[in-house]
PDB file of C-alpha atoms and ligand atoms in Angstrom:
ATOM      1  CA  MET A 222      -3.182  -0.511 -19.263  1.00  0.00           C
ATOM      2  CA  ASN A 223      -4.359   3.153 -18.727  1.00  0.00           C
ATOM      3  CA  ARG A 224      -4.336   3.855 -15.280  1.00  0.00           C
ATOM      4  CA  LYS A 225      -5.384   7.244 -13.949  1.00  0.00           C
ATOM      5  CA  PRO A 226      -2.612   8.592 -11.825  1.00  0.00           C
ATOM      6  CA  ILE A 227      -3.795   9.520  -8.210  1.00  0.00           C
ATOM      7  CA  PHE A 228      -1.713  12.431  -6.293  1.00  0.00           C
ATOM      8  CA  ALA A 229      -2.474  12.518  -2.781  1.00  0.00           C
ATOM      9  CA  ALA A 230      -1.373  15.099  -0.169  1.00  0.00           C
ATOM     10  CA  ASN A 231      -0.868  13.454   3.226  1.00  0.00           C
ATOM     11  CA  TRP A 232      -0.749  16.340   5.686  1.00  0.00           C
ATOM     12  CA  LYS A 233       0.056  13.946   8.740  1.00  0.00           C
ATOM     13  CA  MET A 234      -0.338  16.074  11.900  1.00  0.00           C
ATOM     14  CA  ASN A 235      -0.459  19.296  10.245  1.00  0.00           C
ATOM     15  CA  LYS A 236      -3.135  22.010   9.539  1.00  0.00           C
ATOM     16  CA  GLY A 237      -6.081  22.493  11.649  1.00  0.00           C
ATOM     17  CA  ALA A 238      -9.340  23.849  10.422  1.00  0.00           C
ATOM     18  CA  SER A 239      -8.348  27.268   9.681  1.00  0.00           C
ATOM     19  CA  GLU A 240      -5.116  26.310   7.984  1.00  0.00           C
ATOM     20  CA  THR A 241      -7.075  23.954   6.034  1.00  0.00           C
ATOM     21  CA  GLU A 242      -9.357  26.600   4.850  1.00  0.00           C
ATOM     22  CA  ASP A 243      -6.376  28.684   3.682  1.00  0.00           C
ATOM     23  CA  PHE A 244      -4.804  25.945   1.747  1.00  0.00           C
ATOM     24  CA  VAL A 245      -7.870  24.999   0.030  1.00  0.00           C
ATOM     25  CA  LYS A 246      -8.987  28.509  -0.881  1.00  0.00           C
ATOM     26  CA  SER A 247      -5.327  29.166  -2.491  1.00  0.00           C
ATOM     27  CA  PHE A 248      -5.397  25.981  -3.962  1.00  0.00           C
ATOM     28  CA  LEU A 249      -8.644  25.967  -5.885  1.00  0.00           C
ATOM     29  CA  SER A 250      -7.937  29.513  -7.125  1.00  0.00           C
ATOM     30  CA  LYS A 251      -4.764  27.943  -8.669  1.00  0.00           C
ATOM     31  CA  LEU A 252      -6.559  25.083  -9.952  1.00  0.00           C
ATOM     32  CA  GLN A 253      -9.211  27.094 -11.560  1.00  0.00           C
ATOM     33  CA  GLY A 254      -9.371  26.783 -15.379  1.00  0.00           C
ATOM     34  CA  GLN A 255      -6.951  23.733 -15.325  1.00  0.00           C
ATOM     35  CA  ASP A 256      -7.836  20.146 -15.736  1.00  0.00           C
ATOM     36  CA  PHE A 257      -5.180  17.549 -14.942  1.00  0.00           C
ATOM     37  CA  PRO A 258      -5.728  14.080 -15.988  1.00  0.00           C
ATOM     38  CA  CYS A 259      -5.589  12.615 -12.852  1.00  0.00           C
ATOM     39  CA  GLU A 260      -7.231  12.112  -9.256  1.00  0.00           C
ATOM     40  CA  ILE A 261      -6.253  14.640  -6.530  1.00  0.00           C
ATOM     41  CA  VAL A 262      -6.865  13.823  -2.974  1.00  0.00           C
ATOM     42  CA  ILE A 263      -6.267  15.695   0.238  1.00  0.00           C
ATOM     43  CA  ALA A 264      -5.832  13.708   3.575  1.00  0.00           C
ATOM     44  CA  PRO A 265      -6.094  16.201   6.551  1.00  0.00           C
ATOM     45  CA  PRO A 266      -6.041  15.279  10.052  1.00  0.00           C
ATOM     46  CA  PHE A 267      -9.482  14.141  11.307  1.00  0.00           C
ATOM     47  CA  VAL A 268     -10.529  17.453  12.929  1.00  0.00           C
ATOM     48  CA  SER A 269      -9.864  19.277   9.775  1.00  0.00           C
ATOM     49  CA  LEU A 270     -12.281  16.847   7.675  1.00  0.00           C
ATOM     50  CA  PRO A 271     -15.554  18.859   8.382  1.00  0.00           C
ATOM     51  CA  LYS A 272     -13.876  21.946   7.121  1.00  0.00           C
ATOM     52  CA  LEU A 273     -12.648  20.267   4.175  1.00  0.00           C
ATOM     53  CA  ALA A 274     -15.990  18.426   3.339  1.00  0.00           C
ATOM     54  CA  ASP A 275     -17.666  21.873   3.860  1.00  0.00           C
ATOM     55  CA  LEU A 276     -15.179  23.623   1.525  1.00  0.00           C
ATOM     56  CA  LEU A 277     -15.431  20.923  -1.190  1.00  0.00           C
ATOM     57  CA  HIS A 278     -18.878  19.689  -1.202  1.00  0.00           C
ATOM     58  CA  THR A 279     -21.326  21.911   0.340  1.00  0.00           C
ATOM     59  CA  ALA A 280     -19.837  25.116  -0.767  1.00  0.00           C
ATOM     60  CA  THR A 281     -21.308  24.851  -4.215  1.00  0.00           C
ATOM     61  CA  ALA A 282     -20.091  28.105  -5.356  1.00  0.00           C
ATOM     62  CA  VAL A 283     -16.405  26.807  -5.407  1.00  0.00           C
ATOM     63  CA  GLN A 284     -15.192  25.958  -8.602  1.00  0.00           C
ATOM     64  CA  ASN A 285     -13.270  22.928  -9.337  1.00  0.00           C
ATOM     65  CA  ALA A 286     -14.061  21.614  -5.808  1.00  0.00           C
ATOM     66  CA  HIS A 287     -15.517  18.402  -7.399  1.00  0.00           C
ATOM     67  CA  ALA A 288     -12.024  17.795  -8.716  1.00  0.00           C
ATOM     68  CA  ILE A 289     -10.709  16.995  -5.168  1.00  0.00           C
ATOM     69  CA  GLN A 290     -11.313  13.878  -3.467  1.00  0.00           C
ATOM     70  CA  ILE A 291     -11.212  13.697   0.541  1.00  0.00           C
ATOM     71  CA  ALA A 292      -8.864  11.169   2.574  1.00  0.00           C
ATOM     72  CA  ALA A 293      -8.535  10.253   6.032  1.00  0.00           C
ATOM     73  CA  GLN A 294      -5.198   9.106   7.517  1.00  0.00           C
ATOM     74  CA  ASN A 295      -6.279   6.080   9.433  1.00  0.00           C
ATOM     75  CA  CYS A 296      -9.480   4.243  10.524  1.00  0.00           C
ATOM     76  CA  SER A 297     -10.452   1.897  13.362  1.00  0.00           C
ATOM     77  CA  GLN A 298     -10.567  -1.757  12.559  1.00  0.00           C
ATOM     78  CA  PHE A 299     -13.819  -1.893  14.685  1.00  0.00           C
ATOM     79  CA  ASP A 300     -17.349  -0.660  14.167  1.00  0.00           C
ATOM     80  CA  ALA A 301     -18.252   1.207  17.418  1.00  0.00           C
ATOM     81  CA  GLY A 302     -17.774   1.017  21.071  1.00  0.00           C
ATOM     82  CA  ALA A 303     -15.168   1.258  23.563  1.00  0.00           C
ATOM     83  CA  TYR A 304     -12.120   2.237  21.721  1.00  0.00           C
ATOM     84  CA  THR A 305     -10.921   5.340  23.034  1.00  0.00           C
ATOM     85  CA  GLY A 306      -9.400   7.931  20.479  1.00  0.00           C
ATOM     86  CA  GLU A 307     -10.531   5.952  17.566  1.00  0.00           C
ATOM     87  CA  ILE A 308     -12.479   6.851  14.603  1.00  0.00           C
ATOM     88  CA  SER A 309     -14.973   4.622  12.935  1.00  0.00           C
ATOM     89  CA  VAL A 310     -15.359   4.193   9.277  1.00  0.00           C
ATOM     90  CA  LEU A 311     -19.042   5.246   9.148  1.00  0.00           C
ATOM     91  CA  MET A 312     -17.999   8.431  11.051  1.00  0.00           C
ATOM     92  CA  LEU A 313     -15.605   9.203   8.127  1.00  0.00           C
ATOM     93  CA  ARG A 314     -18.280   8.718   5.618  1.00  0.00           C
ATOM     94  CA  GLU A 315     -20.411  11.361   7.145  1.00  0.00           C
ATOM     95  CA  PHE A 316     -17.527  13.919   6.030  1.00  0.00           C
ATOM     96  CA  PHE A 317     -17.396  12.500   2.146  1.00  0.00           C
ATOM     97  CA  VAL A 318     -14.515  10.634   2.730  1.00  0.00           C
ATOM     98  CA  HIS A 319     -13.615   8.461  -0.163  1.00  0.00           C
ATOM     99  CA  TYR A 320      -9.961   7.270   0.574  1.00  0.00           C
ATOM    100  CA  VAL A 321      -8.243   6.236   3.626  1.00  0.00           C
ATOM    101  CA  ILE A 322      -4.519   5.882   4.138  1.00  0.00           C
ATOM    102  CA  LEU A 323      -3.771   2.417   5.780  1.00  0.00           C
ATOM    103  CA  GLY A 324      -0.427   1.140   7.024  1.00  0.00           C
ATOM    104  CA  HIS A 325       1.659   4.178   6.646  1.00  0.00           C
ATOM    105  CA  SER A 326       5.157   3.357   7.930  1.00  0.00           C
ATOM    106  CA  GLU A 327       4.437   5.808  10.883  1.00  0.00           C
ATOM    107  CA  ARG A 328       1.574   4.004  11.890  1.00  0.00           C
ATOM    108  CA  ARG A 329       3.689   0.684  11.791  1.00  0.00           C
ATOM    109  CA  ALA A 330       6.603   2.064  13.394  1.00  0.00           C
ATOM    110  CA  ILE A 331       5.357   4.540  15.957  1.00  0.00           C
ATOM    111  CA  TYR A 332       2.239   2.832  16.873  1.00  0.00           C
ATOM    112  CA  GLY A 333       3.069  -0.792  16.464  1.00  0.00           C
ATOM    113  CA  GLU A 334       0.436  -1.552  13.625  1.00  0.00           C
ATOM    114  CA  THR A 335       1.015  -5.035  12.286  1.00  0.00           C
ATOM    115  CA  ASP A 336       0.323  -6.589   8.930  1.00  0.00           C
ATOM    116  CA  ALA A 337      -2.918  -8.207  10.703  1.00  0.00           C
ATOM    117  CA  VAL A 338      -4.214  -4.900  12.080  1.00  0.00           C
ATOM    118  CA  ILE A 339      -3.762  -3.311   8.524  1.00  0.00           C
ATOM    119  CA  ASN A 340      -5.537  -6.157   6.985  1.00  0.00           C
ATOM    120  CA  ALA A 341      -8.312  -5.978   9.345  1.00  0.00           C
ATOM    121  CA  LYS A 342      -8.593  -2.095   8.594  1.00  0.00           C
ATOM    122  CA  ILE A 343      -8.616  -2.635   4.954  1.00  0.00           C
ATOM    123  CA  LYS A 344     -11.565  -5.003   5.334  1.00  0.00           C
ATOM    124  CA  LYS A 345     -13.434  -2.635   7.424  1.00  0.00           C
ATOM    125  CA  ALA A 346     -12.662   0.311   5.122  1.00  0.00           C
ATOM    126  CA  ARG A 347     -14.102  -1.792   2.158  1.00  0.00           C
ATOM    127  CA  GLU A 348     -17.239  -2.669   4.152  1.00  0.00           C
ATOM    128  CA  ALA A 349     -17.981   1.161   4.207  1.00  0.00           C
ATOM    129  CA  ASN A 350     -17.101   1.306   0.487  1.00  0.00           C
ATOM    130  CA  LEU A 351     -13.986   3.449   1.392  1.00  0.00           C
ATOM    131  CA  LYS A 352     -10.964   3.010  -0.746  1.00  0.00           C
ATOM    132  CA  PRO A 353      -7.807   2.345   1.051  1.00  0.00           C
ATOM    133  CA  ILE A 354      -4.678   3.653   0.084  1.00  0.00           C
ATOM    134  CA  PHE A 355      -2.516   0.676   1.408  1.00  0.00           C
ATOM    135  CA  CYS A 356       1.145   1.850   2.238  1.00  0.00           C
ATOM    136  CA  ILE A 357       4.179  -0.481   2.138  1.00  0.00           C
ATOM    137  CA  GLY A 358       7.835  -0.009   2.038  1.00  0.00           C
ATOM    138  CA  GLU A 359      10.949  -1.249   3.653  1.00  0.00           C
ATOM    139  CA  THR A 360      13.554   0.547   5.925  1.00  0.00           C
ATOM    140  CA  LEU A 361      17.221   1.345   4.824  1.00  0.00           C
ATOM    141  CA  ALA A 362      18.424  -1.689   7.096  1.00  0.00           C
ATOM    142  CA  GLU A 363      15.957  -3.987   5.259  1.00  0.00           C
ATOM    143  CA  ARG A 364      17.190  -2.833   1.773  1.00  0.00           C
ATOM    144  CA  GLU A 365      20.641  -2.830   2.729  1.00  0.00           C
ATOM    145  CA  GLY A 366      20.235  -6.314   4.263  1.00  0.00           C
ATOM    146  CA  GLY A 367      19.022  -7.681   0.833  1.00  0.00           C
ATOM    147  CA  LYS A 368      15.328  -8.242   2.387  1.00  0.00           C
ATOM    148  CA  LEU A 369      13.711  -5.587   0.186  1.00  0.00           C
ATOM    149  CA  GLU A 370      11.702  -8.283  -1.774  1.00  0.00           C
ATOM    150  CA  SER A 371      11.019 -10.620   1.273  1.00  0.00           C
ATOM    151  CA  VAL A 372       9.627  -7.276   3.375  1.00  0.00           C
ATOM    152  CA  LEU A 373       7.493  -6.142   0.392  1.00  0.00           C
ATOM    153  CA  ARG A 374       6.099  -9.765  -0.261  1.00  0.00           C
ATOM    154  CA  THR A 375       5.127 -10.225   3.469  1.00  0.00           C
ATOM    155  CA  GLN A 376       3.446  -6.727   3.687  1.00  0.00           C
ATOM    156  CA  VAL A 377       1.354  -7.281   0.311  1.00  0.00           C
ATOM    157  CA  THR A 378       0.501 -10.844   1.069  1.00  0.00           C
ATOM    158  CA  GLU A 379      -0.587 -10.345   4.680  1.00  0.00           C
ATOM    159  CA  GLY A 380      -1.988  -6.782   4.126  1.00  0.00           C
ATOM    160  CA  LEU A 381      -4.367  -8.193   1.106  1.00  0.00           C
ATOM    161  CA  LYS A 382      -5.019 -11.729   2.858  1.00  0.00           C
ATOM    162  CA  ASP A 383      -8.612 -12.645   2.152  1.00  0.00           C
ATOM    163  CA  ILE A 384      -9.604  -9.415   0.322  1.00  0.00           C
ATOM    164  CA  SER A 385     -11.506 -10.190  -2.730  1.00  0.00           C
ATOM    165  CA  GLU A 386     -10.662  -9.342  -6.313  1.00  0.00           C
ATOM    166  CA  LYS A 387     -13.562  -7.159  -6.453  1.00  0.00           C
ATOM    167  CA  ASP A 388     -12.373  -5.140  -3.377  1.00  0.00           C
ATOM    168  CA  LEU A 389      -8.905  -5.010  -4.739  1.00  0.00           C
ATOM    169  CA  ALA A 390     -10.369  -2.952  -7.517  1.00  0.00           C
ATOM    170  CA  ASP A 391     -10.938  -0.020  -5.155  1.00  0.00           C
ATOM    171  CA  ILE A 392      -7.509  -0.350  -3.493  1.00  0.00           C
ATOM    172  CA  VAL A 393      -4.597   1.782  -4.184  1.00  0.00           C
ATOM    173  CA  ILE A 394      -0.948   0.590  -3.110  1.00  0.00           C
ATOM    174  CA  ALA A 395       1.554   3.399  -2.152  1.00  0.00           C
ATOM    175  CA  TYR A 396       5.058   2.170  -2.243  1.00  0.00           C
ATOM    176  CA  GLU A 397       7.042   4.508   0.209  1.00  0.00           C
ATOM    177  CA  PRO A 398      10.454   3.493   1.094  1.00  0.00           C
ATOM    178  CA  VAL A 399      10.854   4.394   4.710  1.00  0.00           C
ATOM    179  CA  TRP A 400      14.351   5.692   4.330  1.00  0.00           C
ATOM    180  CA  ALA A 401      13.078   8.340   1.609  1.00  0.00           C
ATOM    181  CA  ILE A 402      10.228   9.715   3.900  1.00  0.00           C
ATOM    182  CA  GLY A 403      10.823  13.171   4.903  1.00  0.00           C
ATOM    183  CA  THR A 404      14.300  12.992   4.426  1.00  0.00           C
ATOM    184  CA  GLY A 405      14.752  14.941   1.283  1.00  0.00           C
ATOM    185  CA  VAL A 406      16.385  11.436  -0.226  1.00  0.00           C
ATOM    186  CA  THR A 407      14.176  10.222  -2.917  1.00  0.00           C
ATOM    187  CA  ALA A 408      14.503   6.601  -4.413  1.00  0.00           C
ATOM    188  CA  THR A 409      16.197   6.991  -7.845  1.00  0.00           C
ATOM    189  CA  SER A 410      13.436   6.485 -10.490  1.00  0.00           C
ATOM    190  CA  GLN A 411      15.042   3.260 -11.318  1.00  0.00           C
ATOM    191  CA  GLN A 412      14.826   2.045  -7.565  1.00  0.00           C
ATOM    192  CA  ALA A 413      11.372   3.187  -7.553  1.00  0.00           C
ATOM    193  CA  GLN A 414      10.373   1.550 -10.775  1.00  0.00           C
ATOM    194  CA  ASP A 415      12.062  -1.761  -9.844  1.00  0.00           C
ATOM    195  CA  ALA A 416      10.006  -1.844  -6.634  1.00  0.00           C
ATOM    196  CA  HIS A 417       6.895  -0.828  -8.135  1.00  0.00           C
ATOM    197  CA  ALA A 418       7.059  -3.508 -10.760  1.00  0.00           C
ATOM    198  CA  PHE A 419       7.916  -6.154  -8.378  1.00  0.00           C
ATOM    199  CA  VAL A 420       5.047  -5.175  -6.120  1.00  0.00           C
ATOM    200  CA  ARG A 421       2.742  -5.407  -9.276  1.00  0.00           C
ATOM    201  CA  SER A 422       4.015  -8.997  -9.921  1.00  0.00           C
ATOM    202  CA  LEU A 423       3.062  -9.843  -6.503  1.00  0.00           C
ATOM    203  CA  VAL A 424      -0.184  -8.657  -7.306  1.00  0.00           C
ATOM    204  CA  ALA A 425      -0.283 -10.747 -10.298  1.00  0.00           C
ATOM    205  CA  GLU A 426       0.712 -13.891  -8.337  1.00  0.00           C
ATOM    206  CA  LEU A 427      -2.358 -13.325  -6.005  1.00  0.00           C
ATOM    207  CA  TYR A 428      -4.847 -12.247  -8.210  1.00  0.00           C
ATOM    208  CA  GLY A 429      -3.690 -12.655 -11.741  1.00  0.00           C
ATOM    209  CA  GLN A 430      -2.376 -10.501 -14.642  1.00  0.00           C
ATOM    210  CA  ASP A 431      -5.574  -8.467 -15.369  1.00  0.00           C
ATOM    211  CA  ALA A 432      -5.920  -7.439 -11.744  1.00  0.00           C
ATOM    212  CA  ALA A 433      -2.189  -6.509 -11.482  1.00  0.00           C
ATOM    213  CA  SER A 434      -2.256  -4.300 -14.364  1.00  0.00           C
ATOM    214  CA  ARG A 435      -5.231  -2.533 -13.261  1.00  0.00           C
ATOM    215  CA  ILE A 436      -4.033  -1.642  -9.627  1.00  0.00           C
ATOM    216  CA  ARG A 437      -2.538   1.722  -9.115  1.00  0.00           C
ATOM    217  CA  ILE A 438       0.653   2.008  -7.386  1.00  0.00           C
ATOM    218  CA  GLN A 439       1.582   5.409  -6.016  1.00  0.00           C
ATOM    219  CA  TYR A 440       5.354   6.343  -4.982  1.00  0.00           C
ATOM    220  CA  GLY A 441       5.832   8.095  -1.996  1.00  0.00           C
ATOM    221  CA  GLY A 442       9.101   9.671  -0.244  1.00  0.00           C
ATOM    222  CA  SER A 443      10.382  13.245  -0.812  1.00  0.00           C
ATOM    223  CA  VAL A 444       8.499  13.760  -3.840  1.00  0.00           C
ATOM    224  CA  LYS A 445       8.922  17.240  -4.862  1.00  0.00           C
ATOM    225  CA  PRO A 446       8.219  19.380  -7.760  1.00  0.00           C
ATOM    226  CA  ASN A 447      11.446  18.869  -9.424  1.00  0.00           C
ATOM    227  CA  ASN A 448      11.317  15.172  -9.140  1.00  0.00           C
ATOM    228  CA  ALA A 449       7.818  14.297  -9.921  1.00  0.00           C
ATOM    229  CA  ALA A 450       8.147  14.134 -13.797  1.00  0.00           C
ATOM    230  CA  GLU A 451      11.129  11.792 -13.775  1.00  0.00           C
ATOM    231  CA  LEU A 452       9.479   9.388 -11.241  1.00  0.00           C
ATOM    232  CA  MET A 453       5.958   9.597 -12.901  1.00  0.00           C
ATOM    233  CA  ALA A 454       7.431   8.799 -16.301  1.00  0.00           C
ATOM    234  CA  CYS A 455       8.280   5.110 -14.979  1.00  0.00           C
ATOM    235  CA  PRO A 456       5.830   2.800 -16.453  1.00  0.00           C
ATOM    236  CA  ASP A 457       4.730   1.249 -13.085  1.00  0.00           C
ATOM    237  CA  ILE A 458       4.544   4.677 -11.117  1.00  0.00           C
ATOM    238  CA  ASP A 459       0.912   5.749 -11.179  1.00  0.00           C
ATOM    239  CA  GLY A 460       0.826   8.852  -8.902  1.00  0.00           C
ATOM    240  CA  ALA A 461       2.349  10.012  -5.575  1.00  0.00           C
ATOM    241  CA  LEU A 462       1.639  10.097  -1.931  1.00  0.00           C
ATOM    242  CA  ILE A 463       3.079  13.569  -0.885  1.00  0.00           C
ATOM    243  CA  GLY A 464       3.981  14.701   2.589  1.00  0.00           C
ATOM    244  CA  GLY A 465       6.094  17.847   3.072  1.00  0.00           C
ATOM    245  CA  ALA A 466       5.812  19.321  -0.455  1.00  0.00           C
ATOM    246  CA  ALA A 467       2.098  18.817  -0.230  1.00  0.00           C
ATOM    247  CA  LEU A 468       1.676  21.540   2.618  1.00  0.00           C
ATOM    248  CA  GLU A 469       2.104  24.304   0.149  1.00  0.00           C
ATOM    249  CA  PRO A 470      -0.547  24.829  -2.456  1.00  0.00           C
ATOM    250  CA  GLN A 471       1.812  25.809  -5.019  1.00  0.00           C
ATOM    251  CA  SER A 472       4.163  22.970  -4.700  1.00  0.00           C
ATOM    252  CA  PHE A 473       1.488  20.245  -4.381  1.00  0.00           C
ATOM    253  CA  LEU A 474       0.066  21.929  -7.681  1.00  0.00           C
ATOM    254  CA  GLU A 475       3.722  21.775  -9.546  1.00  0.00           C
ATOM    255  CA  ILE A 476       3.845  18.167  -8.452  1.00  0.00           C
ATOM    256  CA  ILE A 477       0.441  17.520 -10.186  1.00  0.00           C
ATOM    257  CA  ARG A 478       1.108  19.576 -13.079  1.00  0.00           C
ATOM    258  CA  ASN A 479       4.607  18.182 -13.545  1.00  0.00           C
ATOM    259  CA  GLY A 480       3.861  14.508 -12.618  1.00  0.00           C
ATOM    260  CA  SER A 481       0.449  14.257 -14.736  1.00  0.00           C
ATOM    261  CA  SER A 482       1.909  15.524 -17.918  1.00  0.00           C
ATOM    262  CA  GLN A 483       4.394  12.553 -17.847  1.00  0.00           C
ATOM    263  CA  SER A 484       1.825   9.963 -16.800  1.00  0.00           C
ATOM    264  CA  GLU A 485      -0.078  10.597 -20.110  1.00  0.00           C
ATOM    265  CA  GLU A 486       2.811   9.945 -22.216  1.00  0.00           C
TER     266      GLU A 486
HETATM  267  P1  13P B 639       7.455  13.472   2.459  1.00  0.00           P
HETATM  268  O1  13P B 639       6.916  13.544   1.135  1.00  0.00           O
HETATM  269  O2  13P B 639       7.530  14.385   3.445  1.00  0.00           O
HETATM  270  O3  13P B 639       8.584  12.433   2.154  1.00  0.00           O
HETATM  271  O4  13P B 639       6.468  12.112   3.057  1.00  0.00           O
HETATM  272  C1  13P B 639       6.047  11.073   2.129  1.00  0.00           C
HETATM  273  C2  13P B 639       4.873  10.541   3.098  1.00  0.00           C
HETATM  274  O5  13P B 639       5.240   9.759   4.249  1.00  0.00           O
HETATM  275  C3  13P B 639       3.468  10.395   2.497  1.00  0.00           C
HETATM  276  O6  13P B 639       2.844   9.551   3.198  1.00  0.00           O
END
């Protein structure tokens, strides 16, 4: 199965509008004349979405801008109304947002998002035709306690509950072991491959082999230019969700370059 790798920058709570502009201008000039066989996605904070949308979609003079898709880092599970501090899927659509990161471990751990909430958000995102980047992953204690597979099974099964096979086709899964996020400790390529293969087998149980072989599963957790190639060479790894190393245009580009050359093989 030929799955197009997807490299997504999750900027988390970094880069307001002016830093977004600086990054994008530099990144686009570096991207100039290069054509990578992958999708490139940037997920800035909400307040930087208008600037990013403007730079990528309305500034027609910008070359290569079409090569980059916009993601949000979260969305509400509700349509509209009395939800202070929340952002709806329709608001995101106004800024050419195509993807939305849901279920990130920081949302789960710091903001108490449950599998049920994440499931509701995935459904709401699909109603607006947004493509969820659905994050899963175990903590170190869970891995060391032999619970890796049961944790992933629960997250996948509950997160995708009542999601149709048609909607699944527009979902990307991001496997991000919590202990590898922002720590500089990357999963070994074997650990990552094993987890990805297991996640794909869970999707096969739920949706069948065809859907499982089509779904893209990104790896996230301390992905850097010097480990991207090895990780992306694994058969079940279809791109990366990158935090810290995607804050600099040059290192994001090097991850894409090193990683997408491997995925082609
Ligand atoms: P780091 O790449 O900084 O480890 O972050 C990974 C992540 O959480 C992406 O969503």
